[in-house]
Coordinates of C-alpha atoms in Angstrom, one line a residue:
Chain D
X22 CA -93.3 124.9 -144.8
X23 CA -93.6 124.3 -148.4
X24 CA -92.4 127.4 -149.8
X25 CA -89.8 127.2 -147.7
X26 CA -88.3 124.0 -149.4
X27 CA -89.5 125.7 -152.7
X28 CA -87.3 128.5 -151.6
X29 CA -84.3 126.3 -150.9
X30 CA -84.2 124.1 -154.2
X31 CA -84.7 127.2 -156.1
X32 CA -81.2 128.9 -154.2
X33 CA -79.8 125.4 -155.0
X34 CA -80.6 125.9 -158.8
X35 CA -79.6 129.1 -158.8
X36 CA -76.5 128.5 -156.8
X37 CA -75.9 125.5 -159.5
X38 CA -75.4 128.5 -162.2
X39 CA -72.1 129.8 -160.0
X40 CA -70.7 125.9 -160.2
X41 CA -71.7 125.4 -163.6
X42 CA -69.3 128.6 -164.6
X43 CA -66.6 127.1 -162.3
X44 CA -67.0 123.6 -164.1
X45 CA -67.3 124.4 -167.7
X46 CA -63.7 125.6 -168.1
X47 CA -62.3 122.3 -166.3
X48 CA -64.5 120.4 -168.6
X49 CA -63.4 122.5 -171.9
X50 CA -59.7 121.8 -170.7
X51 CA -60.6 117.9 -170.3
X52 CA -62.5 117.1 -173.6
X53 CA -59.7 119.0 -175.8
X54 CA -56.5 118.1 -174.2
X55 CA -57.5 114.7 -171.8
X56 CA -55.7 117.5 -168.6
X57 CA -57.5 118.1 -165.1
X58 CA -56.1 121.2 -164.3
X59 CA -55.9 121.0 -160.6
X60 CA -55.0 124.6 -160.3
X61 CA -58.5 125.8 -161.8
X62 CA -59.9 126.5 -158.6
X63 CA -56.5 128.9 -157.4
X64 CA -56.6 129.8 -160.9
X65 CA -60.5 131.5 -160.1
X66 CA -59.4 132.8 -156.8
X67 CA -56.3 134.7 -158.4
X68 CA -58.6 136.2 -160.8
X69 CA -60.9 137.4 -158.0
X70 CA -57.7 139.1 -156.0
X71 CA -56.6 140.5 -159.8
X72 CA -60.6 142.4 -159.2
X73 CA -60.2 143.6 -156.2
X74 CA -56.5 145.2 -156.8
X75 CA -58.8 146.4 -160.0
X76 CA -61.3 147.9 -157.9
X77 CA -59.4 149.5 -155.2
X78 CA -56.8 151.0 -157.3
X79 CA -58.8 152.2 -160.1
X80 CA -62.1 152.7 -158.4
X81 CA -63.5 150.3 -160.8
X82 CA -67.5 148.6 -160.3
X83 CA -66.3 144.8 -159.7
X84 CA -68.5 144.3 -163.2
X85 CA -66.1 146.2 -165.1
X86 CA -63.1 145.0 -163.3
X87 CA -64.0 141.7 -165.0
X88 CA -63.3 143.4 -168.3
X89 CA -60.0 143.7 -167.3
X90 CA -59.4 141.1 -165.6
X91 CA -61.1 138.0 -168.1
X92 CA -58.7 138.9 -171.2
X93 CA -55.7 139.0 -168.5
X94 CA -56.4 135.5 -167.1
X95 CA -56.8 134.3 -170.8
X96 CA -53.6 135.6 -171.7
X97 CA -52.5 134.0 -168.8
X98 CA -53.9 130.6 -169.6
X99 CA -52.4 130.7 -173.3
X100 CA -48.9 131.5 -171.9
X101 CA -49.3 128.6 -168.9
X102 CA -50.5 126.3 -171.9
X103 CA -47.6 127.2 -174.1
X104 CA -44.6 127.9 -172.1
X105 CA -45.7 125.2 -169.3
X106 CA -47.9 122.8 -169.8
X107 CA -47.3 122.4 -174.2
X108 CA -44.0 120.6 -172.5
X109 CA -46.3 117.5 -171.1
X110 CA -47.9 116.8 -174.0
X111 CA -47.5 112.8 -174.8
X112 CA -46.2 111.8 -171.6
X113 CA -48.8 110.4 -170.1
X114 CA -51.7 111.8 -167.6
X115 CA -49.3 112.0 -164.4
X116 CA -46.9 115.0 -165.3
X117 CA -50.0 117.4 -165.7
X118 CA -51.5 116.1 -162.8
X119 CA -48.3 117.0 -161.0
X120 CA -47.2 120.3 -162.7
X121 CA -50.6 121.8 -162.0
X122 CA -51.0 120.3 -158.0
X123 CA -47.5 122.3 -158.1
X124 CA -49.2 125.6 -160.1
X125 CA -51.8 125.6 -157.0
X126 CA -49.9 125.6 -154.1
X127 CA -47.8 128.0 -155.4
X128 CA -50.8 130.2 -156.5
X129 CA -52.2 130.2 -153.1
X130 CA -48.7 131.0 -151.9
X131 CA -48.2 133.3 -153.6
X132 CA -51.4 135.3 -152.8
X133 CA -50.9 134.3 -148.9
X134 CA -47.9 136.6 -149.8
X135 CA -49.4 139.4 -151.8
X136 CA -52.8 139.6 -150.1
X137 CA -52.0 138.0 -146.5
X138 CA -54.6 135.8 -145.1
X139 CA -57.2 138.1 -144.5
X140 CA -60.6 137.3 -146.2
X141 CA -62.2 140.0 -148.7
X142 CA -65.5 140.4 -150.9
X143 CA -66.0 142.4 -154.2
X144 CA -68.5 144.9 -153.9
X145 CA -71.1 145.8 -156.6
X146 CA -72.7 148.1 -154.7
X147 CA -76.3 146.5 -153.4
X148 CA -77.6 143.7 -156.2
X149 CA -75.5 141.0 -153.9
X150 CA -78.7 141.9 -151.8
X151 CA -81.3 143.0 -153.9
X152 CA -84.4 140.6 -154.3
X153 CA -87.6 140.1 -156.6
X154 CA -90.7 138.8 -154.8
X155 CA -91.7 135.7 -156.7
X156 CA -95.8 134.9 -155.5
X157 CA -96.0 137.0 -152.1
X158 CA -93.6 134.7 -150.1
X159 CA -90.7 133.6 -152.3
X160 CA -88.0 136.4 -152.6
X161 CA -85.4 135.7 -155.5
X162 CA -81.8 137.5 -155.4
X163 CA -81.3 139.3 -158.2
X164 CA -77.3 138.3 -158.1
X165 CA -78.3 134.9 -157.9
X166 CA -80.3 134.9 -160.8
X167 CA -77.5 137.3 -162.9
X168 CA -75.2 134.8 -162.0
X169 CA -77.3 132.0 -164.0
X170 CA -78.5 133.9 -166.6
X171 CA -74.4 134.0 -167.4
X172 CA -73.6 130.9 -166.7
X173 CA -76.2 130.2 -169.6
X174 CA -75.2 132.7 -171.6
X175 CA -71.3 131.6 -171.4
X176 CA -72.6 128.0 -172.2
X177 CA -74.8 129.4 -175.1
X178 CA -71.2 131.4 -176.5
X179 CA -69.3 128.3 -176.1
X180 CA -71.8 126.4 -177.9
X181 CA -71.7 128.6 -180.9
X182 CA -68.1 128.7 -180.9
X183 CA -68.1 124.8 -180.8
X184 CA -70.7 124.2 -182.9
X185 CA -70.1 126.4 -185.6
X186 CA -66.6 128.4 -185.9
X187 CA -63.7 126.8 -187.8
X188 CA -61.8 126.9 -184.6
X189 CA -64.4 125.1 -182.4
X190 CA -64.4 122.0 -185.4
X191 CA -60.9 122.0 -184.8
X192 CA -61.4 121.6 -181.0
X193 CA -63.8 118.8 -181.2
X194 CA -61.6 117.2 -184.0
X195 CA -58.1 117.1 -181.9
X196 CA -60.4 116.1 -179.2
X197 CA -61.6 113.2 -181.2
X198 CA -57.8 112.2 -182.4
X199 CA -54.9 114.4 -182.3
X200 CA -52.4 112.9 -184.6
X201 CA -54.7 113.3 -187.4
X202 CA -55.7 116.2 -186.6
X203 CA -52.2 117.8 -187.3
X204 CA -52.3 115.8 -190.5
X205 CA -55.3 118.2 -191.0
X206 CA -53.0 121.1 -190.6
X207 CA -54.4 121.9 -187.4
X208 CA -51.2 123.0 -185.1
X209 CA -52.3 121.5 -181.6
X210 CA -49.9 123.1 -179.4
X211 CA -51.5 126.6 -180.6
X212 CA -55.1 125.2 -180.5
X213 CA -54.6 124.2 -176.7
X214 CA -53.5 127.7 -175.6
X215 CA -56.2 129.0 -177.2
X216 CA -58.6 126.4 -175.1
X217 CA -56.8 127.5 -172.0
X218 CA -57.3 130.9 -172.6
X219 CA -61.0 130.0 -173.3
X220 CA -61.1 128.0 -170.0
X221 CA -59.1 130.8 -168.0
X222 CA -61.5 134.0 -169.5
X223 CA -64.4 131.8 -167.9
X224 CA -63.0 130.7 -164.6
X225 CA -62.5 134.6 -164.2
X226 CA -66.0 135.2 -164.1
X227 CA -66.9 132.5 -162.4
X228 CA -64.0 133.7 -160.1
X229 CA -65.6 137.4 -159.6
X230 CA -69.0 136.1 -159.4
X231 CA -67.7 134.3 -156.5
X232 CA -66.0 136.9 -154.8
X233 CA -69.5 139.4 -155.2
X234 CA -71.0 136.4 -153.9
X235 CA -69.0 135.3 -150.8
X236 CA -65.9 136.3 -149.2
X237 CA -62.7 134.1 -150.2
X238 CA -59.0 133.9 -149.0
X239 CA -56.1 133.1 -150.7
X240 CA -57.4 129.3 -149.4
X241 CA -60.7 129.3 -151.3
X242 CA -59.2 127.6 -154.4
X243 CA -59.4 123.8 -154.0
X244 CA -63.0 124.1 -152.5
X245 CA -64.2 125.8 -156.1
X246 CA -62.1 122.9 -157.7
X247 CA -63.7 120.1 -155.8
X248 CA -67.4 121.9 -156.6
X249 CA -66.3 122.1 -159.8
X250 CA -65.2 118.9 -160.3
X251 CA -68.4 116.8 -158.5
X252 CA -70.3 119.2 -160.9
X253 CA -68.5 117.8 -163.8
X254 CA -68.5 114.1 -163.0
X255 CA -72.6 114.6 -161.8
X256 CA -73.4 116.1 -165.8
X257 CA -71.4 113.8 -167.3
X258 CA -67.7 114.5 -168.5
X259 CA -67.6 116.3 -171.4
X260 CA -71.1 117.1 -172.0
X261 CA -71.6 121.7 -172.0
X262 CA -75.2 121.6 -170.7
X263 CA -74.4 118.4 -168.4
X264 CA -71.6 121.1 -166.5
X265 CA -75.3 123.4 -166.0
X266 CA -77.5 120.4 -164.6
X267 CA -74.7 118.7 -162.5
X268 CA -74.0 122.3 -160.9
X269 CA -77.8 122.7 -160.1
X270 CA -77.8 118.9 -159.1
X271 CA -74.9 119.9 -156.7
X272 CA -76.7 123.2 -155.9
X273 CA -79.8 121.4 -154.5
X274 CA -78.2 118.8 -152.6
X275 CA -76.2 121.6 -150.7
X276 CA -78.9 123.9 -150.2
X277 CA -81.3 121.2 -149.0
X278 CA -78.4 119.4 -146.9
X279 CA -78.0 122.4 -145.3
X280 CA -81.8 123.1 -144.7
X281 CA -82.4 120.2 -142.7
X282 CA -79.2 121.0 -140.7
X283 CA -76.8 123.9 -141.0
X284 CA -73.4 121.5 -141.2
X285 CA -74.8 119.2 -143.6
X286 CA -74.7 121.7 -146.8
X287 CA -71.0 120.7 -148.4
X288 CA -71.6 116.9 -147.0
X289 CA -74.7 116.4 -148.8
X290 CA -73.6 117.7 -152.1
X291 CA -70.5 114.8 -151.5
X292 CA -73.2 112.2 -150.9
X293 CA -74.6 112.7 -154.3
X294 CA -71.3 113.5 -156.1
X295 CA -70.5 109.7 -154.5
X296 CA -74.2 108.6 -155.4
X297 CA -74.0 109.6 -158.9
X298 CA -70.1 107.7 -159.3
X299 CA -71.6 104.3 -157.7
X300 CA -74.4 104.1 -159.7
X301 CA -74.2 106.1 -162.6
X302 CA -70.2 106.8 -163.3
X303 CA -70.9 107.8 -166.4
X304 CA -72.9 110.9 -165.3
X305 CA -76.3 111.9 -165.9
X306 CA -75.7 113.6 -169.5
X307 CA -72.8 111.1 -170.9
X308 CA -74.8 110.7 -174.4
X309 CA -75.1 114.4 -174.5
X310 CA -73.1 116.0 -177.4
X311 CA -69.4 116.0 -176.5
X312 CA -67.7 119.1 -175.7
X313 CA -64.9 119.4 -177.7
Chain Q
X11 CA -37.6 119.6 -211.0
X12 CA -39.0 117.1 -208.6
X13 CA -41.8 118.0 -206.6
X14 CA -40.4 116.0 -203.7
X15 CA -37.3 114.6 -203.3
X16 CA -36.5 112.1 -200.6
X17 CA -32.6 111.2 -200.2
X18 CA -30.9 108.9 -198.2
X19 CA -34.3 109.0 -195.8
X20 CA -33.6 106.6 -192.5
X21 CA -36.7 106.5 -190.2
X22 CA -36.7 104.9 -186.5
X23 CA -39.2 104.1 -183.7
X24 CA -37.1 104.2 -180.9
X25 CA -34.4 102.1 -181.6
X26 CA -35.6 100.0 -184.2
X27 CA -34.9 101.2 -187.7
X28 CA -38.0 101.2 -190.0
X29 CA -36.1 102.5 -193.4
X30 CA -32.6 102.0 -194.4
X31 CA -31.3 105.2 -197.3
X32 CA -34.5 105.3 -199.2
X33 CA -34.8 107.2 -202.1
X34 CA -37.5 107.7 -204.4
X35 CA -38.9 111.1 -206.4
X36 CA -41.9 112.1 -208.0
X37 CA -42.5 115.1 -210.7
X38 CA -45.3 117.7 -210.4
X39 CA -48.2 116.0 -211.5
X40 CA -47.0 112.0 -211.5
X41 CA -48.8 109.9 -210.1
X42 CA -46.6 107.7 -208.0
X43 CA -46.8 104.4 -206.1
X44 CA -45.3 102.2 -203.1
X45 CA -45.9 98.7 -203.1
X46 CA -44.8 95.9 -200.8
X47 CA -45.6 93.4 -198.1
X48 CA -46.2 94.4 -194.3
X49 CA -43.9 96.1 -192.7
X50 CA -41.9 96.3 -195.9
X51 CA -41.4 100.3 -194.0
X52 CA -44.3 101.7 -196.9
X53 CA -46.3 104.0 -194.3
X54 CA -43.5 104.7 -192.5
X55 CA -42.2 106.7 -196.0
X56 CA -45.3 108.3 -196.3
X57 CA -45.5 109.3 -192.3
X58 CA -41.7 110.9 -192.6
X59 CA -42.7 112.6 -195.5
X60 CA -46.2 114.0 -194.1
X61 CA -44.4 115.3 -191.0
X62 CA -45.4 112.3 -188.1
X63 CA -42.0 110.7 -187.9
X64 CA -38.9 112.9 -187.2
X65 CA -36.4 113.0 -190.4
X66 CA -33.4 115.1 -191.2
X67 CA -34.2 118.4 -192.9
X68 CA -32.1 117.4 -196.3
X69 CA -33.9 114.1 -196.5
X70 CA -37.6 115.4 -197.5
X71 CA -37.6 118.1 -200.0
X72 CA -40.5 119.7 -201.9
X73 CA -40.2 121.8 -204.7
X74 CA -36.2 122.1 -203.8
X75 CA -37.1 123.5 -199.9
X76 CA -35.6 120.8 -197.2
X77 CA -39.0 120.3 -195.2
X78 CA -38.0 116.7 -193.5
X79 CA -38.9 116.9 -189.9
X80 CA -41.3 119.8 -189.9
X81 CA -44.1 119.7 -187.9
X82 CA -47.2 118.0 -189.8
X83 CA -49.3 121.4 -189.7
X84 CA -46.6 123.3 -191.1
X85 CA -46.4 121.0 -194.4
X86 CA -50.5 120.6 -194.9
X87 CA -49.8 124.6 -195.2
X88 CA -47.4 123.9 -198.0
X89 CA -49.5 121.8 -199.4
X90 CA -48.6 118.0 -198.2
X91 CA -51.7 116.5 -197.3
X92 CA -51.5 112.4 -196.0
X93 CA -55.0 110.5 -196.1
X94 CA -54.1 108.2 -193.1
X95 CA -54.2 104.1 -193.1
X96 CA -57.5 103.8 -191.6
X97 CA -59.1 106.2 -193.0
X98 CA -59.4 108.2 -189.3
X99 CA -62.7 109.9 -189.5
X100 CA -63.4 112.3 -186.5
X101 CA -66.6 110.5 -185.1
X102 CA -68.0 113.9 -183.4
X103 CA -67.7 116.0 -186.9
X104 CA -70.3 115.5 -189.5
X105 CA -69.7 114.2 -193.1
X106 CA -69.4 117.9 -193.8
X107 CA -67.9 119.6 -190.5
X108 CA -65.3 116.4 -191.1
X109 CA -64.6 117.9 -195.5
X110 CA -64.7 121.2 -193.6
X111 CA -61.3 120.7 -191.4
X112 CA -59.6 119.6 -193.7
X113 CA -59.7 123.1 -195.1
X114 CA -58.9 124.3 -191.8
X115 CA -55.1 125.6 -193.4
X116 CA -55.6 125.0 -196.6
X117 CA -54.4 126.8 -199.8
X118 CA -56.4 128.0 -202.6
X119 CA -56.9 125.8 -205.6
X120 CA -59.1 123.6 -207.8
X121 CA -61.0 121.5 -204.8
X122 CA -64.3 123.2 -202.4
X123 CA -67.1 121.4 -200.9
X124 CA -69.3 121.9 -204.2
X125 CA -66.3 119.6 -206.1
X126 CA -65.5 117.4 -203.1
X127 CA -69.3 116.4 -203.7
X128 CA -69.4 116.2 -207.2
X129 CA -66.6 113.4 -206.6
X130 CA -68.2 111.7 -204.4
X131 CA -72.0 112.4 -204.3
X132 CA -72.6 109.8 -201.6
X133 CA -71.0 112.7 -199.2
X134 CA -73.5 115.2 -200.2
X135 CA -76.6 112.7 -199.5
X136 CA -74.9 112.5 -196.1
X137 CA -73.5 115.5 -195.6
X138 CA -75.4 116.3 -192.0
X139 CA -74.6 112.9 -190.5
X140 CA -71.6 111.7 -188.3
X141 CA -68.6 110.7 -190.2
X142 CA -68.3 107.5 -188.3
X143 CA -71.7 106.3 -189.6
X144 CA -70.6 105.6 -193.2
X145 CA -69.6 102.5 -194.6
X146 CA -66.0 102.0 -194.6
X147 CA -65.8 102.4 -198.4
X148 CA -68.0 105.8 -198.1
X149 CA -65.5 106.9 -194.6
X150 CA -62.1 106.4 -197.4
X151 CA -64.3 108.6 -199.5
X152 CA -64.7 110.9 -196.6
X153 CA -60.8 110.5 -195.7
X154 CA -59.6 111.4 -199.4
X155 CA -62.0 114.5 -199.9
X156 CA -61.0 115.6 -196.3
X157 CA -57.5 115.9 -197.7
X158 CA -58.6 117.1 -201.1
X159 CA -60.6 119.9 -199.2
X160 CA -56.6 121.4 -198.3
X161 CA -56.0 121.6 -201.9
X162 CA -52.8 119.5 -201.8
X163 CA -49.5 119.8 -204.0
X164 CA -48.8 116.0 -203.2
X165 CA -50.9 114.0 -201.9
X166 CA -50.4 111.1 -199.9
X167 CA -52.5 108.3 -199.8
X168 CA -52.1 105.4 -197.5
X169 CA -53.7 101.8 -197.5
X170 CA -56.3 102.9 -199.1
X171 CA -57.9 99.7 -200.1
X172 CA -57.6 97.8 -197.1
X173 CA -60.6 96.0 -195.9
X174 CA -62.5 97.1 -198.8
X175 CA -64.5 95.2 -201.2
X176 CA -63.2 95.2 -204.9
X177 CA -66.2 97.2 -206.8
X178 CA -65.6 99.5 -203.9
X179 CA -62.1 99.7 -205.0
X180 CA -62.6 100.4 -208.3
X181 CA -64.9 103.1 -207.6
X182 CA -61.3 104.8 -205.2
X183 CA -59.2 104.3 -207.9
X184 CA -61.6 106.3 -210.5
X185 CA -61.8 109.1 -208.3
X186 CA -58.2 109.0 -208.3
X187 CA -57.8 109.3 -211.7
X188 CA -59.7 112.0 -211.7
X189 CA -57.6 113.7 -209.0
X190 CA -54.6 113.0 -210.9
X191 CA -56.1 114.7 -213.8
X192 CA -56.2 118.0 -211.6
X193 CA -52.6 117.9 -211.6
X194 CA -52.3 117.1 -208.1
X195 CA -49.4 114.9 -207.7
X196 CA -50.1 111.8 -206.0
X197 CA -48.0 109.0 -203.7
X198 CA -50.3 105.8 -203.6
X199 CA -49.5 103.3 -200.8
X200 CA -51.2 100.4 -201.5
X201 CA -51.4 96.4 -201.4
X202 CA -53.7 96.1 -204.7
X203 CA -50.6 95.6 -207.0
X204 CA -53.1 95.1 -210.3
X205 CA -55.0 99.1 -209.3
X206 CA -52.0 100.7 -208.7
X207 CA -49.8 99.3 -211.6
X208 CA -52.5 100.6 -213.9
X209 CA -52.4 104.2 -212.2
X210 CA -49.3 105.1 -211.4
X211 CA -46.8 106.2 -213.7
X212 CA -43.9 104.7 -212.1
X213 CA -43.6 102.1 -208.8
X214 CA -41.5 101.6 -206.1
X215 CA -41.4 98.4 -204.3
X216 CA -40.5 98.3 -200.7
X217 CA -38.2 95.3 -199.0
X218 CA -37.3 95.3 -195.5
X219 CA -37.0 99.3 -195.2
X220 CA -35.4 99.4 -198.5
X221 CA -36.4 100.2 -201.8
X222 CA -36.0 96.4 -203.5
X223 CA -37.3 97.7 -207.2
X224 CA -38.5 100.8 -209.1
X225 CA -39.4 101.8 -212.5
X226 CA -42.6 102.2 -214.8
X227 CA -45.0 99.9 -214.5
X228 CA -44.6 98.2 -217.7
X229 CA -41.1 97.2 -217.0
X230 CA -42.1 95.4 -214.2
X231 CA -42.6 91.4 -215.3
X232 CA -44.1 89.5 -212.5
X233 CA -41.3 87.6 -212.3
X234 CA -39.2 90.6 -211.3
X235 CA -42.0 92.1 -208.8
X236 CA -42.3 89.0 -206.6
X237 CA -38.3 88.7 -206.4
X238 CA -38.8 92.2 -205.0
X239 CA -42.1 91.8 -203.2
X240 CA -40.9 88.7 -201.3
X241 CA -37.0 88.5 -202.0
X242 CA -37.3 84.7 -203.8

């Protein structure tokens, strides 16, 4: 009995490591540019389709299909960020919010179109299965645990790059106030294709890691945003190691929903999403250090 | 040569006109100042120049180039730098990550973090802590070695006394002078007539989005500066 909720909050954590990839690109693209890229989710689900047409046509291991397929999607995103959404800038939150609700559906069109409807799964090849025994009864999955161990590392990278590079002060000062910023010399429209391409190089991981994971259809997109999103608003906006906590808190909840019954997984983690917006809107981490 | 030369400059927000055919100049290495009442149209002149407001090309030049209407990013790389009315610190960046941006396109020249500091060694005692914490006298500090950090050709300072006790003041306009003695040529915006008419080499007073009066400080009686100042 109890290692078997042991077991299940442990999933949950680990589970919270795929969310917390999913969510830290949204949050990078909200602290810098004040944009919730509604198409983040089709965005990740594109990227997983890119590996699979990288894995079936040039035999590739899903792992190094990423290779290819993380620098594509981030020249993908600094293109979207300069051609499309540069073009929004200054008037107002709505036109984003429209522009990329518009991006998504014709994503998932798109791929309805290239890929059909049927579902498919990346392959790796046996670590989606492999376990470690942890203590005699718990059993650990190896992918699981890969899965967070890069999550933390991508949040570790991005923290450096924030922290410390030139680029990543310029980041958190256009965050801070945008105007002055260019009076800096700091050239905005260029600095938010770069945090696109950023955001769009993780939510291909994150993407892949899902598809090794689970199967997904060209459908799977505004389910990653929504867990992406609740994972956000749980850590706290803008806070990088909220993203990690709020995807475990999220993780939990649905693992332990769905322990004590099997349709209440997605529900519960809604319940807490809700929980933590009623009494703590703010999130858990909002005094954390800010993003960007 | 003029280091910048603005001509016949009109500025608007929206439909309302700020400036009316201002011209004023100022020679490599002059120090240079705009006086006035509110909305006499003063920042607005320094926010055309610096790139915010959008200007005909032939209205701004620098160093003979027409640069009116550029984007602001484009000028700090040709070496216009504004300290902004406000001062604007960024309140996630330290005191140094803050000196540190404004190096972010910078040119080579005279001014680095080691000189910054030696201007104002407040900044150094500080250095690690956020830039939003200083005083407001210490945060103009901040502000004017943010800009110094892009090593500047002209430099454009605006309001930089405002809300600011006097000894505080004096302090500014020291480091000024020894700015101006770097050979960095300086626009002053300010509303302490008696600081700037003892720095600047020559004034322009500002009237309803005109220029009302110019010339070097010691031609201008007090008589002649509050026609100007407030058109009686």
């Amino acid at each position: 009995m109890t290692v078997g909720w042991v077991d299940t909050v442990v999933q949950g954590l680990l589970l919270g490591g795929l969310y917390a990839l999913f969510a830290t690109g949204l949050s990078l693209i909200f602290g810098v540019m004040r944009i919730v890229n509604l198409a983040h989710g089709d965005l990740s689900i594109l990227a997983a389709f890119l590996a699979v047409v990288a894995v079936e046509s040039l035999g590739l291991h899903p792992f190094a299909a990423l290779l290819l397929v993380a620098p594509l999607m981030a020249g993908l995103g600094y293109g979207l960020q300069r051609l499309v959404l540069n073009r929004l800038l200054g008037r107002g939150i709505l036109p984003p919010i429209l522009v990329t609700f518009g991006l998504s559906i014709i994503i998932q069109n798109v791929l309805l179109e290239v890929f059909s409807a049927d579902s498919r799964r990346l392959n790796p090849g046996g670590i989606e299965t492999a376990s470690v025994a942890i203590g005699g009864q718990l059993a650990v999955g190896w992918f699981p645990l890969l899965t967070l161990a890069v999550a933390v590392l991508v949040l570790l990278g991005l923290q450096g790059l924030i922290g410390r590079l030139a680029v990543g002060r310029a980041l958190r000062a256009t965050s801070d106030d945008q105007e002055t910023a260019e009076l800096m010399g700091i050239d905005n429209r260029r600095l938010y294709g770069l945090a696109m391409a950023l955001s769009l190089g993780i939510v291909a991981v994150a993407g892949v890691f899902l598809g090794i994971r689970t199967t997904f259809t060209f459908a799977s997109g505004p389910d990653r945003l929504l867990f992406a999103f609740e994972a956000v608003i749980i850590g706290g906006l803008g806070s990088l190691w909220g993203t990690l906590v709020g995807g475990a808190v999220l993780g939990v909840a649905q693992t332990v929903g769905a322990k004590l019954s099997p349709g209440w997984g997605i529900l519960t983690g809604h319940l807490v999403f809700l929980a933590v917006l009623l009494f703590r809107p703010q999130g858990l981490f909002a005094k954390a250090r800010r993003i960007a | 040569m003029s280091l910048l030369e603005v001509r016949g400059l009109s500025a608007f927000y929206g439909t309302f006109q700020a400036l009316f055919d201002v011209s004023l100049e100022a020679a490599e290495g002059e120090t240079v100042a705009i006086i006035g009442a509110n909305g006499a149209g003063k920042s607005t002149c320094l926010r055309a120049i610096a790139g915010v407001l959008a200007v005909p090309a032939a209205a701004v030049r620098l160093a003979g180039e027409a640069v009116g209407g550029r984007p602001a990013h484009d000028l700090v790389a040709r070496g216009v730098v504004m300290v902004p009315e406000g001062r604007r610190i960024f309140p996630s960046l330290s005191v140094e990550e803050n000196l540190e941006v404004g190096a972010y396109r910078g040119r080579p020249g005279p001014w680095s973090l080691p000189r910054v500091y030696d201007l104002f060694p407040v900044l150094a005692e500080r250095r690690r802590q956020p830039g939003t914490n200083l005083s407001g006298g210490e945060q103009q500090m901040l502000a004017i070695g943010r800009g110094l950090m892009a090593n500047p050709r002209l430099l454009l300072l605006d309001e930089i006394s405002l809300g600011l006790a006097p000894v505080v003041v004096r302090g500014l306009y020291r480091a000024l002078r020894t700015i101006a003695g770097e050979g960095t040529t300086t626009l002053v915006v300010d509303q302490d007539v008696s600081q700037v008419m003892a720095l600047a080499r020559r004034v322009y007073c500002f009237r309803k989005g005109s220029v009302s009066l110019e010339g070097p400080p010691a031609e201008l009686t007090r008589d002649r500066l509050s026609a100007a100042y407030f058109g009686v």
